[in-house]
Amino acid sequence: MILNTDWKDFLKDCMPPCEKLALFGRIETEYKNFKICPPKNAVFNAFNQCSVGNVKVVILGQDPYFNPGQAVGMSFSIDPTVKCTFPPSLRNIIKEVRSCFGECAVEDGDLTPWARQGVLLLNTCLTVRQGAALSHSNIGWESFTRGAIKCLNTKDDIVFVLWGSHAQKYKDLLTNPKNLVLCSAHPSPLSASRGFLGCRHFCRINDFLQTRDKTPIVW
């Protein structure tokens, strides 16, 4: 598991060193004994695809896709070259982008272009056992994520996107008045019609970025 140097420095105080060592030790053991998603070399993909200095938007997911071949280390994203089921939440995200702009630049489900424009696609847990949702929800990742969000909260002009009740548990950490926090229902088919579809978050993000003289995201 490799984390780029700029993020490693930025997050060095995101959690106590002893807790961090314990977490990474548990993760190493999990990879040795179980099938874990995403692949080990992709665990920190969200950070490695989006530099610290370029973060404009943080989209907070829950834990990685747990079906074989789906998880790539970035929330909601997939690798279109791997044959797997297209996640319905991702399908609704693309649908909402189209409703804002008439088209979507990531129809294949690979959200890497978003990451490279400054969208940190972060999950609250960065790993999961294959076939077992939330199986790594109590091993320390949430402490790491809360610490990372606290660090990001010190930066200005960032949009934090919290879809669903799980992500919204982290809202209390977002105290910087120079940032924007957007909340809605989760894009899952179980809840998307209760506030996600039609939320126009992607338009609102770009409007905010433009008011801060930042280049909007090509969604």
CSV table of C-alpha atoms in Angstrom, one decimal, residues 27-204:
chain,number,residue,atom,x,y,z
A,27,ILE,CA,-5.0,-4.7,6.8
A,28,GLU,CA,-1.9,-6.6,6.0
A,29,THR,CA,-3.3,-9.6,7.9
A,30,GLU,CA,-6.6,-9.3,6.0
A,31,TYR,CA,-4.9,-9.4,2.6
A,32,LYS,CA,-2.9,-12.4,3.7
A,33,ASN,CA,-6.0,-14.4,4.8
A,34,PHE,CA,-8.9,-13.2,2.7
A,35,LYS,CA,-9.9,-11.8,-0.7
A,36,ILE,CA,-9.9,-8.1,-0.2
A,37,CYS,CA,-11.2,-5.3,-2.4
A,38,PRO,CA,-9.7,-3.2,-3.9
A,39,PRO,CA,-6.3,-4.8,-5.0
A,40,LYS,CA,-3.6,-3.9,-2.4
A,41,ASN,CA,-1.8,-1.5,-4.8
A,42,ALA,CA,-5.0,0.5,-5.2
A,43,VAL,CA,-6.0,1.1,-1.6
A,44,PHE,CA,-4.8,4.7,-1.7
A,45,ASN,CA,-5.8,5.4,-5.3
A,46,ALA,CA,-8.1,8.2,-4.4
A,47,PHE,CA,-5.2,10.2,-2.9
A,48,ASN,CA,-2.7,9.2,-5.5
A,49,GLN,CA,-4.9,10.3,-8.4
A,50,CYS,CA,-5.6,13.7,-6.8
A,51,SER,CA,-2.7,15.8,-5.4
A,52,VAL,CA,-3.1,17.7,-2.1
A,53,GLY,CA,-2.7,21.0,-3.8
A,54,ASN,CA,-5.3,20.3,-6.4
A,55,VAL,CA,-8.2,19.2,-4.2
A,56,LYS,CA,-11.4,21.2,-5.2
A,57,VAL,CA,-14.1,18.6,-4.3
A,58,VAL,CA,-14.3,15.7,-1.9
A,59,ILE,CA,-17.0,13.1,-2.6
A,60,LEU,CA,-17.4,10.9,0.4
A,61,GLY,CA,-18.5,7.3,-0.2
A,62,GLN,CA,-18.9,4.4,2.3
A,63,ASP,CA,-16.7,1.4,1.6
A,64,PRO,CA,-15.4,-0.1,-1.7
A,65,TYR,CA,-17.5,-2.2,-4.0
A,66,PHE,CA,-17.3,-5.7,-2.7
A,67,ASN,CA,-18.0,-7.7,-5.9
A,68,PRO,CA,-15.0,-9.1,-7.8
A,69,GLY,CA,-13.4,-6.7,-10.2
A,70,GLN,CA,-15.4,-3.6,-9.2
A,71,ALA,CA,-13.4,-1.7,-6.6
A,72,VAL,CA,-10.5,0.5,-7.8
A,73,GLY,CA,-9.7,2.5,-4.7
A,74,MET,CA,-11.9,5.6,-5.6
A,75,SER,CA,-15.4,6.0,-4.3
A,76,PHE,CA,-18.1,5.0,-6.9
A,77,SER,CA,-15.5,4.5,-9.7
A,78,ILE,CA,-14.9,1.3,-11.7
A,79,ASP,CA,-12.4,0.1,-14.2
A,80,PRO,CA,-14.3,-0.3,-17.5
A,81,THR,CA,-11.7,-2.8,-18.9
A,82,VAL,CA,-12.7,-5.3,-16.2
A,83,LYS,CA,-15.8,-7.3,-16.9
A,84,CYS,CA,-18.1,-6.6,-14.0
A,85,THR,CA,-21.6,-5.5,-13.2
A,86,PHE,CA,-22.1,-1.7,-13.7
A,87,PRO,CA,-23.0,-0.4,-10.2
A,88,PRO,CA,-26.5,1.1,-10.0
A,89,SER,CA,-25.4,4.0,-7.8
A,90,LEU,CA,-22.8,5.0,-10.4
A,91,ARG,CA,-25.5,4.8,-13.1
A,92,ASN,CA,-27.6,7.3,-11.1
A,93,ILE,CA,-24.6,9.6,-10.6
A,94,ILE,CA,-24.1,9.7,-14.4
A,95,LYS,CA,-27.8,10.3,-14.9
A,96,GLU,CA,-27.6,13.3,-12.5
A,97,VAL,CA,-24.6,14.7,-14.3
A,98,ARG,CA,-26.5,14.4,-17.6
A,99,SER,CA,-29.5,16.2,-16.1
A,100,CYS,CA,-27.2,19.1,-15.2
A,101,PHE,CA,-25.1,19.4,-18.4
A,102,GLY,CA,-26.9,17.3,-21.0
A,103,GLU,CA,-23.9,14.9,-21.2
A,104,CYS,CA,-21.4,13.1,-19.0
A,105,ALA,CA,-17.7,12.8,-19.7
A,106,VAL,CA,-17.3,9.5,-17.8
A,107,GLU,CA,-20.1,7.3,-19.3
A,108,ASP,CA,-17.8,4.2,-18.9
A,109,GLY,CA,-17.8,4.6,-15.1
A,110,ASP,CA,-14.1,5.4,-14.8
A,111,LEU,CA,-14.0,8.5,-12.7
A,112,THR,CA,-10.2,9.0,-13.0
A,113,PRO,CA,-10.7,12.1,-15.1
A,114,TRP,CA,-12.6,13.7,-12.2
A,115,ALA,CA,-9.8,12.8,-9.8
A,116,ARG,CA,-7.2,14.4,-12.0
A,117,GLN,CA,-9.2,17.6,-12.1
A,118,GLY,CA,-9.2,17.8,-8.3
A,119,VAL,CA,-12.1,15.5,-7.1
A,120,LEU,CA,-11.0,13.4,-4.1
A,121,LEU,CA,-13.1,10.3,-4.4
A,122,LEU,CA,-12.8,9.1,-0.8
A,123,ASN,CA,-14.5,6.2,1.0
A,124,THR,CA,-14.8,6.2,4.8
A,125,CYS,CA,-13.4,2.7,4.7
A,126,LEU,CA,-10.7,2.0,2.1
A,127,THR,CA,-10.9,-1.8,2.1
A,128,VAL,CA,-13.6,-4.5,2.4
A,129,ARG,CA,-13.7,-8.3,2.3
A,130,GLN,CA,-15.0,-9.6,-1.0
A,131,GLY,CA,-18.7,-10.3,-0.8
A,132,ALA,CA,-19.1,-8.8,2.7
A,133,ALA,CA,-20.2,-5.1,2.8
A,134,LEU,CA,-18.9,-3.0,5.7
A,135,SER,CA,-16.7,-5.9,6.9
A,136,HIS,CA,-13.8,-3.5,7.6
A,137,SER,CA,-16.0,-0.8,9.2
A,138,ASN,CA,-14.6,-1.2,12.7
A,139,ILE,CA,-10.9,-1.9,12.2
A,140,GLY,CA,-9.7,1.8,12.2
A,141,TRP,CA,-10.4,3.2,8.8
A,142,GLU,CA,-13.0,5.6,10.1
A,143,SER,CA,-10.5,7.1,12.4
A,144,PHE,CA,-8.1,7.6,9.5
A,145,THR,CA,-10.8,9.1,7.4
A,146,ARG,CA,-12.0,11.5,10.1
A,147,GLY,CA,-8.5,12.6,10.5
A,148,ALA,CA,-8.1,13.2,6.8
A,149,ILE,CA,-11.3,15.2,6.6
A,150,LYS,CA,-10.2,17.3,9.6
A,151,CYS,CA,-6.9,18.1,7.7
A,152,LEU,CA,-8.8,18.9,4.5
A,153,ASN,CA,-11.2,21.2,6.5
A,154,THR,CA,-8.2,23.5,7.2
A,155,LYS,CA,-8.0,24.2,3.4
A,156,ASP,CA,-10.3,26.8,1.9
A,157,ASP,CA,-12.6,26.8,-1.1
A,158,ILE,CA,-13.4,23.0,-1.1
A,159,VAL,CA,-16.8,21.5,-1.8
A,160,PHE,CA,-17.6,18.5,0.4
A,161,VAL,CA,-20.3,16.2,-1.0
A,162,LEU,CA,-22.1,14.0,1.5
A,163,TRP,CA,-24.6,11.6,-0.1
A,164,GLY,CA,-26.6,9.5,2.3
A,165,SER,CA,-26.8,9.2,6.1
A,166,HIS,CA,-23.5,7.4,6.5
A,167,ALA,CA,-21.5,10.2,4.8
A,168,GLN,CA,-23.4,12.8,6.6
A,169,LYS,CA,-22.1,11.5,10.0
A,170,TYR,CA,-18.9,13.3,9.0
A,171,LYS,CA,-20.6,16.7,8.6
A,172,ASP,CA,-19.7,17.8,12.1
A,173,LEU,CA,-16.0,17.9,11.1
A,174,LEU,CA,-16.7,20.5,8.4
A,175,THR,CA,-16.5,23.8,10.2
A,176,ASN,CA,-14.6,26.0,7.8
A,177,PRO,CA,-17.0,28.7,6.6
A,178,LYS,CA,-15.0,29.2,3.4
A,179,ASN,CA,-15.9,25.7,2.2
A,180,LEU,CA,-19.3,24.4,0.8
A,181,VAL,CA,-21.0,21.3,2.1
A,182,LEU,CA,-23.6,19.6,0.0
A,183,CYS,CA,-25.9,16.9,1.3
A,184,SER,CA,-28.6,14.7,-0.3
A,185,ALA,CA,-29.9,11.2,-0.3
A,186,HIS,CA,-27.6,8.5,-1.5
A,187,PRO,CA,-27.5,7.7,-5.3
A,188,SER,CA,-28.4,4.0,-4.6
A,189,PRO,CA,-31.7,3.0,-6.3
A,190,LEU,CA,-33.1,2.5,-2.8
A,191,SER,CA,-32.9,6.2,-2.1
A,192,ALA,CA,-32.0,8.2,-5.2
A,193,SER,CA,-35.6,9.3,-5.9
A,194,ARG,CA,-35.8,10.7,-2.3
A,195,GLY,CA,-33.5,13.7,-3.0
A,196,PHE,CA,-30.4,12.6,-5.0
A,197,LEU,CA,-31.9,12.7,-8.5
A,198,GLY,CA,-32.6,16.4,-9.1
A,199,CYS,CA,-30.2,17.7,-6.4
A,200,ARG,CA,-28.1,19.5,-9.1
A,201,HIS,CA,-25.0,19.1,-7.0
A,202,PHE,CA,-22.7,19.0,-10.0
A,203,CYS,CA,-24.0,22.4,-11.2
A,204,ARG,CA,-23.7,23.8,-7.7
